[in-house]
Amino acid sequence: MSNDKNSTAPAPAPNFLRNIVESDLATGAHDRPGLPSVITRFPPEPNGYLHVGHAKSIYTNFGLARDFGGRCHLRFDDTNPEKEEQEYVDSIIDSVRWLGFDWDYKGPVGAGNHLYYASDYFGKLYEMAEYLIKTGRAYVDSQSAADMSANRGNFSTPGTNSPFRTRSVEENLQLFRDMKAGKYKDGEHVLRAKITEDAMSSPNMNMRDPAIYRIRHAHHHRTGDDWCIYPMYDYTHPISDALENITHSICTLEFQDHRPFYDWLLATLAEGGFFEQPVPKQYEFARLNLTYIVTSKRKLRQMVEEGIVDGWDDPRLPTMAGMRRRGFTPEGIQLMCERTGVTKSDGWIDFGVLEGAVREDLDPKAPRAIAVLRPLKLIVDNFPEGEAHECTSPVHPHHPELGHRTFPFTKELWIEEEDFMEVPTKGYFRFTPPIDGNPGSRVRLKYGYVVECTGYDKDENGKVIAVHVNYFPDSKSGTPGADNYKVKGNITWVSVPAALEAEVRLYDRLFTEEKPDAGGKDFKEFLNPKALEVVKAYLEPGLKDAVAEQRFQFERHGYYVADRVDSQPGRPVFNRIVTLKDSWAK
Ligand code: ATP
Ligand code: MG
């Protein structure tokens, strides 16, 4: 199935996850009545805003479902009452949709809206915990946190059994019920799994009687004060997957060591009649690491809270809200996710790969426009005062069907400061004044007339404030004879009286260092002071009708978007999405 919103959707390349799904489809490994044979899920914890790494996970999970006709669930993994908030739930929903995916599945079988919350399973999770206790596979531990941690051992030392490990089933059940009833304080007891008799000496630390329930007298964003015990992630996650009939539970490599517990728990509960076989299977892939950013939720929060950036949607941040405001396209982000592939070993991807994918997505579809970002006045001395000649150019050079745009040529124009040089360097073909009896340079004002430079004005500080030219009335672009003028320079410009004055925000990478937080470095030392520059620019008049989130290529400068927050009708504010070329490439 293809996603028709996604015009640049690449043909899916094979990768190990797609191979697994294909082979499972071939053998019918997950065929069950009334259910699609591929069901994946994206399980964010609503404790922060999503970032580009999550985009990769969304793309991987929803993309697999899309490509194989299955469905993908959005599940909030909300088992941690203290840190979770509705604000995060809302922003996550927004971001997944914006990236182009939906949990509302159309079938052929198993259609419906597949949005879930782990907290909806609290009742069932509790019931299964009682089952584990009753079958001798869980016990209440009453050691102090310090003892518990000391007795877990470490990679080289086996753990030591808790003195409470031999409690009777009746005692465990009573204690667990009393924990639920609120008879104990936070931390007084925990419920732990007992996988095997000698599990505390397992080489895998995750198998050493992992905690599955803890006491937290805390208000939960959805269940309120109904519960004062909360299930742990490693316990909740496999069960949630099984309850939702997930077939392929895809996560990042750090969960590899958790897989034996995942498998043990589901096999045990299936044996107890809670689930039917086949139960979900976990597969791990390498997380996306991009250079020149940080993605740790803690560090992102720190930058927001310390005012280093202006909120979670600051266009400099790699959050999905930030990337959206920056003007990155969902299709461009998807293209980056596809290109970077799915692998089994960790590595780094250059940030330029993301920027390149966004450029590639925008080039064929972004309308062109002219913007003068660092204005210098150009005066056409022989042009009649008060007149305006209409000039025309294509909306897109390769898409004539998009039509034309028009703008006036007037006596006073804005050009870029860098398009004039008092003393030209070799190979400079823009505006240069008459020197030593030689005439000034001749250039074409793009889509307008050919002009010849006759002089310039300076202010009292020696700064050039205006350039003077004469125009050739028979040189207008698109008119017969215009080609008789051979010039080397082709300069962009806008009319002074017609120009739209607008704030333009020139964004660049947030850090100057490839791996700003690697190896214990303080990422704040590598903030790029040039990550944001705000200029007052003069734009082609038609841009006044730009609507929020509309994207353009400003000729010669790059891709820009009308800011979705600060743009007003008739008064857009533009953000630089990305320059035309990668100035960071080594
Ligand atoms: P936390 O430490 O708070 O758990 P997290 O980044 O894992 O942070 P989750 O909300 O648990 O946040 O993540 C949801 C899903 O996104 C998980 O399955 C996680 O593995 C995946 N994910 C997070 N970061 C990346 C990344 N850089 N690349 C690929 N997947 C990622
Ligand atoms: Mg996580």
Coordinates of C-alpha atoms and ligand atoms in Angstrom, one line a residue:
M1 CA 0.0 0.0 0.0
S2 CA 1.3 3.4 -0.7
N3 CA 0.7 6.6 1.1
D4 CA -0.6 9.0 -1.5
K5 CA 0.2 12.0 0.6
N6 CA 3.8 11.1 0.1
S7 CA 4.7 12.2 -3.4
T8 CA 8.4 11.4 -3.1
A9 CA 7.8 8.0 -1.4
P10 CA 10.8 5.9 -2.3
A11 CA 10.3 2.3 -3.3
P12 CA 11.0 0.4 0.0
A13 CA 14.5 -1.1 0.0
P14 CA 15.0 -4.5 1.5
N15 CA 16.2 -4.5 5.1
F16 CA 16.4 -7.2 7.8
L17 CA 13.0 -6.2 9.3
R18 CA 11.3 -6.2 6.0
N19 CA 12.9 -9.6 5.3
I20 CA 11.5 -11.0 8.6
V21 CA 8.0 -9.7 7.8
E22 CA 8.1 -11.1 4.3
S23 CA 9.2 -14.5 5.5
D24 CA 6.5 -14.4 8.3
L25 CA 3.9 -13.6 5.7
A26 CA 5.1 -16.4 3.5
T27 CA 4.9 -19.0 6.3
G28 CA 1.7 -17.5 7.7
A29 CA 3.5 -17.2 11.1
H30 CA 1.0 -14.6 12.4
D31 CA -2.1 -15.5 10.5
R32 CA -5.1 -15.2 12.8
P33 CA -8.8 -14.8 12.0
G34 CA -10.1 -11.2 11.9
L35 CA -6.6 -9.7 12.2
P36 CA -4.0 -8.4 9.7
S37 CA -0.8 -10.5 9.6
V38 CA 1.4 -7.5 10.4
I39 CA 0.6 -5.4 13.4
T40 CA 3.3 -3.1 14.7
R41 CA 3.2 -0.3 17.3
F42 CA 4.9 3.0 18.1
P43 CA 5.0 3.2 22.0
P44 CA 6.2 6.6 23.2
E45 CA 6.2 7.6 26.8
P46 CA 4.3 10.9 27.1
N47 CA 7.1 12.6 29.1
G48 CA 8.4 14.9 26.4
Y49 CA 8.2 16.1 22.8
L50 CA 9.1 13.7 20.0
H51 CA 12.4 14.2 18.2
V52 CA 14.0 13.1 14.9
G53 CA 15.0 9.8 16.5
H54 CA 11.3 9.1 17.2
A55 CA 10.5 10.0 13.6
K56 CA 12.7 7.1 12.6
S57 CA 10.9 4.8 15.0
I58 CA 7.5 6.0 13.7
Y59 CA 8.6 5.6 10.1
T60 CA 10.0 2.1 10.8
N61 CA 6.8 0.9 12.5
F62 CA 4.1 2.7 10.6
G63 CA 6.2 2.2 7.4
L64 CA 6.4 -1.6 7.8
A65 CA 2.6 -1.8 8.4
R66 CA 1.9 0.5 5.4
D67 CA 4.2 -1.5 3.1
F68 CA 2.8 -4.8 4.0
G69 CA -0.9 -3.9 4.3
G70 CA -1.0 -4.2 8.1
R71 CA -1.8 -1.7 10.8
C72 CA 0.3 0.2 13.3
H73 CA -0.9 1.2 16.8
L74 CA -0.1 4.4 18.6
R75 CA 0.3 3.4 22.2
F76 CA 1.1 5.7 25.0
D77 CA 3.4 3.9 27.4
D78 CA 2.1 5.9 30.4
T79 CA 3.1 3.8 33.4
N80 CA 5.2 6.5 35.1
P81 CA 2.7 8.8 36.8
E82 CA 5.0 11.6 37.9
K83 CA 6.5 12.6 34.6
E84 CA 3.6 12.3 32.2
E85 CA 1.3 15.0 31.0
Q86 CA -1.6 15.6 28.6
E87 CA 0.4 18.3 26.8
Y88 CA 2.9 15.7 25.7
V89 CA 0.1 13.3 24.6
D90 CA -1.4 16.0 22.4
S91 CA 1.9 17.0 20.8
I92 CA 2.8 13.4 20.1
I93 CA -0.6 12.8 18.4
D94 CA 0.0 15.9 16.3
S95 CA 3.5 14.9 15.3
V96 CA 2.7 11.4 14.2
R97 CA -0.2 12.7 12.0
W98 CA 2.0 15.5 10.7
L99 CA 4.7 13.0 9.6
G100 CA 2.0 11.4 7.5
F101 CA 0.8 8.4 9.5
D102 CA -2.5 7.3 11.0
W103 CA -3.6 4.6 13.4
D104 CA -7.1 4.7 12.0
Y105 CA -6.8 1.5 9.9
K106 CA -9.2 0.8 7.0
G107 CA -8.8 -3.0 6.8
P108 CA -9.5 -5.3 5.0
V109 CA -9.7 -7.0 8.4
G110 CA -9.1 -5.4 11.8
A111 CA -10.2 -1.9 10.8
G112 CA -10.6 0.7 13.4
N113 CA -9.0 3.4 15.4
H114 CA -5.9 1.9 17.1
L115 CA -4.9 4.5 19.6
Y116 CA -4.1 2.9 23.0
Y117 CA -2.8 3.7 26.5
A118 CA -0.9 1.3 28.6
S119 CA -2.8 2.7 31.5
D120 CA -6.0 1.2 30.0
Y121 CA -4.5 -2.2 30.8
F122 CA -3.8 -1.5 34.5
G123 CA -6.6 -3.9 35.6
K124 CA -5.4 -6.7 33.4
L125 CA -1.8 -6.2 34.3
Y126 CA -2.8 -6.5 37.9
E127 CA -4.7 -9.7 37.3
M128 CA -1.7 -11.2 35.5
A129 CA 0.6 -10.2 38.4
E130 CA -1.7 -12.1 40.8
Y131 CA -1.5 -15.1 38.5
L132 CA 2.3 -15.0 38.6
I133 CA 2.2 -14.8 42.4
K134 CA -0.2 -17.7 42.6
T135 CA 2.0 -19.9 40.4
G136 CA 5.1 -19.1 42.4
R137 CA 6.6 -16.9 39.7
A138 CA 6.5 -13.6 41.6
Y139 CA 7.1 -12.5 45.2
V140 CA 7.0 -9.4 47.3
D141 CA 10.4 -8.1 48.2
S142 CA 10.7 -5.9 51.3
Q143 CA 14.4 -5.1 51.1
S144 CA 15.5 -1.5 51.2
A145 CA 16.3 0.0 47.8
A146 CA 20.0 0.0 48.8
D147 CA 20.0 -3.7 49.7
M148 CA 18.1 -4.6 46.6
S149 CA 20.6 -2.9 44.5
A150 CA 23.6 -4.4 46.3
N151 CA 22.1 -7.9 46.1
R152 CA 21.6 -7.6 42.4
G153 CA 25.3 -8.1 41.9
N154 CA 26.8 -6.8 38.7
F155 CA 28.2 -8.1 35.4
S156 CA 31.0 -10.0 37.0
T157 CA 29.3 -10.9 40.3
P158 CA 26.2 -13.0 40.6
G159 CA 23.3 -11.6 42.7
T160 CA 22.2 -12.8 46.1
N161 CA 18.7 -14.1 46.8
S162 CA 16.5 -11.7 48.8
P163 CA 15.7 -13.0 52.3
F164 CA 12.0 -12.5 51.2
R165 CA 12.3 -14.7 48.2
T166 CA 10.9 -17.7 49.9
R167 CA 7.7 -16.1 51.2
S168 CA 4.6 -18.3 50.7
V169 CA 2.1 -17.7 47.9
E170 CA -0.5 -16.7 50.5
E171 CA 1.8 -14.2 52.2
N172 CA 2.8 -12.7 48.8
L173 CA -0.8 -12.4 47.7
Q174 CA -1.8 -10.7 50.9
L175 CA 1.1 -8.3 50.7
F176 CA 0.4 -7.5 47.1
R177 CA -3.2 -6.8 47.7
D178 CA -2.3 -4.6 50.6
M179 CA 0.1 -2.7 48.4
K180 CA -2.7 -2.1 46.0
A181 CA -5.0 -1.1 48.9
G182 CA -2.6 1.7 49.8
K183 CA -1.4 0.2 53.1
Y184 CA 2.2 0.9 52.4
K185 CA 4.4 3.8 51.6
D186 CA 6.4 4.3 48.4
G187 CA 9.4 2.0 48.3
E188 CA 8.3 -0.2 51.2
H189 CA 7.8 -3.2 49.0
V190 CA 8.1 -4.2 45.3
L191 CA 6.8 -7.1 43.4
R192 CA 9.5 -9.1 41.6
A193 CA 9.4 -11.9 39.1
K194 CA 11.0 -15.2 40.0
I195 CA 11.9 -16.6 36.6
T196 CA 13.9 -19.6 37.8
E197 CA 15.2 -20.8 41.2
D198 CA 18.7 -19.6 40.4
A199 CA 17.7 -16.5 38.4
M200 CA 19.8 -14.2 40.7
S201 CA 22.9 -15.7 39.1
S202 CA 21.8 -15.3 35.6
P203 CA 24.5 -13.6 33.4
N204 CA 21.7 -11.4 32.1
M205 CA 21.0 -8.7 34.8
N206 CA 17.5 -8.2 33.5
M207 CA 16.7 -11.8 34.5
R208 CA 17.7 -11.3 38.1
D209 CA 14.2 -11.1 39.7
P210 CA 13.2 -7.9 37.8
A211 CA 10.8 -5.6 39.6
I212 CA 7.4 -5.7 38.0
Y213 CA 5.3 -3.5 40.3
R214 CA 6.3 -0.6 42.6
I215 CA 4.4 1.6 45.0
R216 CA 3.8 5.2 43.9
H217 CA 1.3 7.4 45.7
A218 CA 1.0 9.7 42.7
H219 CA -1.7 11.1 40.5
H220 CA -1.9 9.7 37.0
H221 CA -2.9 11.8 34.1
R222 CA -5.6 9.3 33.1
T223 CA -6.4 7.0 36.0
G224 CA -6.2 9.8 38.6
D225 CA -5.9 8.3 42.1
D226 CA -7.3 4.9 41.3
W227 CA -3.9 3.2 41.7
C228 CA -1.0 3.5 44.1
I229 CA 0.9 0.7 42.5
Y230 CA 2.3 1.0 39.0
P231 CA 3.6 -1.7 36.7
M232 CA 7.2 -1.4 35.4
Y233 CA 8.0 -0.8 31.8
D234 CA 9.6 -4.3 31.2
Y235 CA 6.4 -5.9 32.5
T236 CA 3.9 -3.6 30.9
H237 CA 5.4 -3.5 27.4
P238 CA 5.2 -7.2 26.4
I239 CA 1.7 -7.6 27.9
S240 CA 0.5 -4.5 26.1
D241 CA 1.9 -5.9 22.9
A242 CA 0.2 -9.2 23.4
L243 CA -3.2 -7.6 24.4
E244 CA -3.1 -5.6 21.1
N245 CA -2.1 -8.7 19.0
I246 CA 1.1 -7.1 17.9
T247 CA 3.0 -9.4 15.6
H248 CA 6.4 -7.6 15.3
S249 CA 7.5 -5.5 18.4
I250 CA 10.3 -3.4 17.1
C251 CA 12.6 -1.5 19.4
T252 CA 16.1 -0.1 19.6
L253 CA 19.2 -2.2 20.4
E254 CA 19.4 -1.3 24.1
F255 CA 16.4 -3.6 24.6
Q256 CA 18.2 -6.7 23.3
D257 CA 19.0 -7.9 26.8
H258 CA 15.4 -7.4 27.8
R259 CA 14.2 -9.8 25.2
P260 CA 14.6 -13.0 27.3
F261 CA 12.3 -11.5 29.9
Y262 CA 9.8 -10.4 27.2
D263 CA 9.7 -14.0 25.8
W264 CA 9.5 -15.6 29.3
L265 CA 6.7 -13.4 30.4
L266 CA 4.5 -13.9 27.3
A267 CA 5.2 -17.7 27.2
T268 CA 4.3 -18.0 30.9
L269 CA 1.1 -15.9 30.5
A270 CA 0.1 -17.8 27.4
E271 CA 0.5 -21.0 29.3
G272 CA -1.8 -19.5 31.9
G273 CA -4.4 -18.9 29.2
F274 CA -4.1 -15.2 29.0
F275 CA -2.9 -15.2 25.5
E276 CA -3.0 -17.4 22.4
Q277 CA 0.0 -18.4 20.4
P278 CA 1.7 -17.0 18.5
V279 CA 2.6 -14.2 20.9
P280 CA 4.4 -11.1 19.7
K281 CA 8.1 -11.2 18.9
Q282 CA 10.6 -8.5 19.7
Y283 CA 13.2 -7.3 17.1
E284 CA 15.8 -4.7 17.7
F285 CA 17.4 -2.2 15.3
A286 CA 20.1 0.5 15.7
R287 CA 18.8 3.9 16.8
L288 CA 19.2 6.9 14.6
N289 CA 22.1 9.1 15.7
L290 CA 22.4 12.4 13.8
T291 CA 25.4 14.7 14.1
Y292 CA 25.1 18.4 15.2
I293 CA 22.1 17.8 17.4
V294 CA 21.3 16.4 20.8
T295 CA 18.2 14.2 21.3
S296 CA 18.3 13.4 25.0
K297 CA 14.9 14.4 26.5
R298 CA 16.8 15.8 29.5
K299 CA 19.1 18.0 27.4
L300 CA 16.3 19.2 25.2
R301 CA 14.3 20.1 28.3
Q302 CA 17.3 21.9 29.7
M303 CA 17.6 24.1 26.6
V304 CA 14.0 24.9 26.7
E305 CA 13.9 25.7 30.4
E306 CA 17.1 27.7 30.5
G307 CA 15.9 29.8 27.5
I308 CA 18.7 28.7 25.2
V309 CA 16.0 28.2 22.7
D310 CA 12.4 29.6 22.5
G311 CA 10.3 26.6 23.5
W312 CA 9.9 23.0 22.3
D313 CA 9.0 24.1 18.8
D314 CA 12.1 26.4 18.3
P315 CA 13.1 25.8 14.7
R316 CA 16.7 25.1 15.8
L317 CA 15.6 22.1 17.8
P318 CA 15.5 18.5 16.4
T319 CA 12.1 18.0 18.0
M320 CA 9.3 17.2 15.5
A321 CA 7.5 20.4 16.5
G322 CA 10.8 22.3 15.9
M323 CA 11.5 20.6 12.5
R324 CA 7.9 21.4 11.5
R325 CA 8.2 25.0 12.4
R326 CA 11.6 25.2 10.7
G327 CA 9.8 24.1 7.5
F328 CA 11.2 20.6 7.1
T329 CA 8.7 18.6 5.1
P330 CA 7.2 15.3 6.4
E331 CA 8.2 13.8 3.0
G332 CA 11.8 15.0 3.4
I333 CA 12.0 13.4 6.9
Q334 CA 10.5 10.2 5.6
L335 CA 13.0 10.2 2.8
M336 CA 15.9 10.6 5.3
C337 CA 14.5 7.7 7.4
E338 CA 14.2 5.5 4.3
R339 CA 17.7 6.4 3.1
T340 CA 19.4 5.8 6.4
G341 CA 18.0 2.3 6.4
V342 CA 17.5 -0.2 9.2
T343 CA 20.6 -1.8 10.6
K344 CA 21.8 -3.9 13.5
S345 CA 24.8 -1.8 14.5
D346 CA 25.0 1.7 15.8
G347 CA 26.5 4.5 13.7
W348 CA 26.3 8.2 13.0
I349 CA 24.5 9.9 10.2
D350 CA 25.6 13.3 9.0
F351 CA 22.9 16.0 9.6
G352 CA 23.5 16.9 6.0
V353 CA 21.6 13.7 5.0
L354 CA 18.4 15.1 6.6
E355 CA 19.0 18.6 5.0
G356 CA 19.7 17.0 1.7
A357 CA 16.5 14.9 1.8
V358 CA 14.5 18.0 2.6
R359 CA 16.1 19.9 -0.3
E360 CA 15.5 17.1 -2.6
D361 CA 11.8 17.0 -1.6
L362 CA 11.4 20.7 -2.0
D363 CA 13.2 21.4 -5.2
P364 CA 10.5 20.0 -7.5
K365 CA 7.6 21.5 -5.6
A366 CA 8.6 24.8 -4.0
P367 CA 7.5 27.8 -6.0
R368 CA 10.3 30.3 -6.7
A369 CA 10.4 33.8 -5.4
I370 CA 12.9 36.7 -5.1
A371 CA 14.1 37.9 -1.7
V372 CA 16.7 40.5 -1.0
L373 CA 18.1 39.7 2.4
R374 CA 20.9 42.3 2.8
P375 CA 19.5 45.2 0.8
L376 CA 21.4 47.9 -1.1
K377 CA 19.6 50.5 -3.2
L378 CA 20.1 50.5 -7.0
I379 CA 18.9 53.6 -8.8
V380 CA 18.2 53.4 -12.6
D381 CA 18.9 57.0 -13.5
N382 CA 17.5 57.0 -17.0
F383 CA 14.3 55.2 -16.0
P384 CA 11.2 57.5 -15.9
E385 CA 10.1 58.6 -12.4
G386 CA 6.8 57.0 -11.2
E387 CA 6.7 54.4 -14.0
A388 CA 6.4 50.6 -13.4
H389 CA 7.1 48.0 -16.1
E390 CA 5.6 44.6 -15.4
C391 CA 8.1 41.7 -15.5
T392 CA 7.2 38.0 -15.7
S393 CA 8.9 34.8 -14.5
P394 CA 7.8 31.2 -14.1
V395 CA 6.5 30.1 -10.7
H396 CA 8.8 27.0 -11.2
P397 CA 11.4 26.7 -13.9
H398 CA 10.5 23.0 -14.6
H399 CA 6.8 23.2 -14.1
P400 CA 5.3 25.6 -16.7
E401 CA 1.9 24.3 -15.7
L402 CA 2.3 26.3 -12.4
G403 CA 2.1 29.5 -14.4
H404 CA 3.8 32.8 -14.0
R405 CA 4.3 35.5 -11.5
T406 CA 4.6 39.2 -12.2
F407 CA 6.4 42.0 -10.4
P408 CA 7.2 45.6 -11.3
F409 CA 10.5 47.1 -12.5
T410 CA 10.8 50.7 -11.1
K411 CA 13.4 53.4 -10.9
E412 CA 14.6 52.3 -7.5
L413 CA 15.3 48.7 -6.8
W414 CA 16.8 46.6 -4.0
I415 CA 19.7 44.4 -4.7
E416 CA 22.0 42.3 -2.4
E417 CA 24.8 44.2 -0.8
E418 CA 27.2 41.5 -2.1
D419 CA 26.2 42.3 -5.7
F420 CA 28.3 45.4 -5.8
M421 CA 32.1 45.7 -5.5
E422 CA 33.8 49.0 -5.5
V423 CA 37.1 47.4 -6.4
P424 CA 36.2 44.1 -8.1
T425 CA 38.2 40.9 -7.6
K426 CA 39.1 38.7 -10.5
G427 CA 36.1 36.8 -11.9
Y428 CA 33.5 39.1 -10.2
F429 CA 30.7 39.6 -12.8
R430 CA 28.2 41.6 -10.8
F431 CA 28.0 45.4 -10.3
T432 CA 31.3 47.3 -10.6
P433 CA 31.7 51.0 -11.2
P434 CA 33.6 52.7 -14.1
I435 CA 37.3 52.5 -13.3
D436 CA 40.3 54.1 -15.1
G437 CA 38.2 55.2 -18.1
N438 CA 36.6 51.8 -18.5
P439 CA 32.8 51.7 -18.3
G440 CA 31.1 50.1 -15.4
S441 CA 29.9 46.5 -15.7
R442 CA 26.8 45.5 -17.6
V443 CA 24.5 42.9 -16.0
R444 CA 21.0 41.7 -16.5
L445 CA 18.5 42.3 -13.7
K446 CA 16.9 38.9 -13.8
Y447 CA 13.6 38.8 -15.7
G448 CA 14.0 42.6 -16.3
Y449 CA 16.4 44.9 -18.2
V450 CA 20.2 44.9 -18.9
V451 CA 21.8 47.9 -17.0
E452 CA 25.2 49.4 -16.9
C453 CA 26.7 50.7 -13.7
T454 CA 27.6 54.4 -13.8
G455 CA 28.6 55.1 -10.2
Y456 CA 27.7 54.8 -6.5
D457 CA 27.1 56.9 -3.4
K458 CA 28.7 56.6 0.0
D459 CA 27.7 57.9 3.4
E460 CA 30.0 59.9 5.7
N461 CA 31.4 56.6 7.1
G462 CA 32.5 55.5 3.6
K463 CA 29.7 52.8 3.4
V464 CA 28.2 52.3 -0.1
I465 CA 24.5 53.3 0.2
A466 CA 23.4 53.4 -3.4
V467 CA 24.5 52.1 -6.8
H468 CA 23.6 54.1 -10.0
V469 CA 22.9 52.4 -13.4
N470 CA 21.4 53.2 -16.8
Y471 CA 19.1 50.7 -18.4
F472 CA 18.7 49.7 -22.1
P473 CA 15.0 50.0 -23.0
D474 CA 15.2 47.4 -25.7
S475 CA 16.8 44.7 -23.4
K476 CA 13.8 43.5 -21.5
S477 CA 13.7 39.8 -20.9
G478 CA 11.3 38.0 -23.2
T479 CA 11.1 40.8 -25.8
P480 CA 12.6 40.5 -29.3
G481 CA 16.2 41.6 -29.3
A482 CA 16.8 41.1 -25.6
D483 CA 19.3 38.4 -26.5
N484 CA 21.5 40.9 -28.3
Y485 CA 22.9 41.9 -25.0
K486 CA 25.5 39.4 -23.8
V487 CA 26.2 39.8 -20.1
K488 CA 27.9 37.6 -17.5
G489 CA 25.9 38.6 -14.5
N490 CA 22.2 37.9 -13.8
I491 CA 21.2 39.6 -10.6
T492 CA 18.0 39.2 -8.5
W493 CA 16.2 42.4 -7.4
V494 CA 12.9 43.7 -6.1
S495 CA 11.2 47.1 -6.7
V496 CA 11.6 49.5 -3.8
P497 CA 8.1 50.9 -3.8
A498 CA 6.5 47.5 -4.4
A499 CA 8.6 45.3 -2.1
L500 CA 7.2 43.5 0.9
E501 CA 9.2 44.3 3.9
A502 CA 9.4 41.2 6.1
E503 CA 11.2 39.6 9.0
V504 CA 13.3 36.7 7.8
R505 CA 14.9 34.3 10.3
L506 CA 18.1 32.7 9.0
Y507 CA 18.5 29.5 10.9
D508 CA 21.5 27.3 10.9
R509 CA 22.7 24.3 12.9
L510 CA 22.4 24.6 16.7
F511 CA 25.9 23.2 17.4
T512 CA 29.3 23.8 15.9
E513 CA 30.5 20.3 17.0
E514 CA 29.5 17.1 15.3
K515 CA 28.9 15.2 18.6
P516 CA 28.1 17.9 21.1
D517 CA 27.3 15.6 24.0
A518 CA 29.6 12.6 23.2
G519 CA 32.1 11.5 25.8
G520 CA 30.8 13.5 28.7
K521 CA 31.3 16.9 26.9
D522 CA 29.1 19.8 27.9
F523 CA 26.9 20.4 24.9
K524 CA 26.3 24.0 25.9
E525 CA 29.9 24.9 25.1
F526 CA 29.3 24.1 21.4
L527 CA 26.2 26.3 20.8
N528 CA 26.5 27.9 17.4
P529 CA 26.2 31.7 17.8
K530 CA 25.1 31.9 14.2
A531 CA 22.3 29.4 14.6
L532 CA 19.8 32.3 14.3
E533 CA 20.2 35.7 12.6
V534 CA 17.1 37.9 12.1
V535 CA 17.1 40.2 9.1
K536 CA 14.7 42.8 7.7
A537 CA 14.4 41.7 4.1
Y538 CA 12.6 43.0 1.0
L539 CA 10.6 40.4 -0.8
E540 CA 8.8 40.0 -4.1
P541 CA 5.4 41.7 -3.6
G542 CA 3.4 38.5 -4.3
L543 CA 4.7 36.9 -1.1
K544 CA 2.4 39.0 1.0
D545 CA -0.2 36.3 0.2
A546 CA 1.9 33.5 1.6
V547 CA 0.0 31.5 4.1
A548 CA 1.5 29.9 7.2
E549 CA 3.6 26.8 6.4
Q550 CA 3.8 27.7 2.7
R551 CA 7.3 26.9 1.4
F552 CA 9.3 28.7 -1.3
Q553 CA 12.7 28.7 -2.9
F554 CA 14.1 32.2 -2.5
E555 CA 16.3 32.2 -5.6
R556 CA 20.0 31.8 -4.8
H557 CA 19.3 31.8 -1.1
G558 CA 17.6 28.6 -0.2
Y559 CA 14.3 27.2 0.9
Y560 CA 12.0 29.3 3.2
V561 CA 8.7 28.8 5.0
A562 CA 6.1 31.2 6.3
D563 CA 6.4 30.7 10.0
R564 CA 3.3 28.9 11.3
V565 CA 3.1 30.8 14.6
D566 CA 4.2 34.4 13.8
S567 CA 2.9 34.9 10.2
Q568 CA -0.2 37.2 10.0
P569 CA -2.4 37.5 7.0
G570 CA -0.6 39.9 4.6
R571 CA 2.4 39.9 6.9
P572 CA 4.3 36.7 6.7
V573 CA 7.4 36.0 8.7
F574 CA 9.8 33.6 7.0
N575 CA 12.2 31.0 8.3
R576 CA 15.1 29.6 6.4
I577 CA 14.6 25.9 6.1
V578 CA 17.9 25.1 4.5
T579 CA 20.4 26.8 2.2
L580 CA 20.7 25.6 -1.5
K581 CA 24.0 24.0 -0.8
D582 CA 25.5 22.3 2.2
S583 CA 28.0 24.8 3.6
W584 CA 29.0 22.3 6.3
A585 CA 30.1 19.5 4.0
K586 CA 33.7 18.6 4.6
Ligands
ATP1 P1 13.2 7.6 27.4 O1 14.6 7.6 27.8 O2 12.5 8.7 28.0 O3 12.5 6.3 27.4 P2 13.1 7.5 24.5 O4 13.7 8.3 23.5 O5 13.3 6.0 24.5 O6 13.4 8.1 25.9 P3 10.3 6.8 24.2 O7 9.1 7.7 24.3 O8 10.3 5.7 25.2 O9 11.5 7.8 24.4 O10 10.5 6.4 22.7 C1 9.5 5.8 22.0 C2 10.1 4.9 20.9 O11 11.0 5.6 20.1 C3 10.9 3.8 21.6 O12 10.5 2.6 20.9 C4 12.3 4.1 21.3 O13 13.1 3.0 21.1 C5 12.2 4.9 20.0 N1 13.3 5.8 19.8 C6 13.8 6.8 20.6 N2 14.9 7.4 20.2 C7 15.2 6.8 19.0 C8 16.2 6.9 18.0 N3 17.2 7.8 18.2 N4 16.2 6.2 16.9 C9 15.2 5.2 16.7 N5 14.2 5.0 17.6 C10 14.2 5.8 18.7
MG2 MG 12.0 4.7 26.1

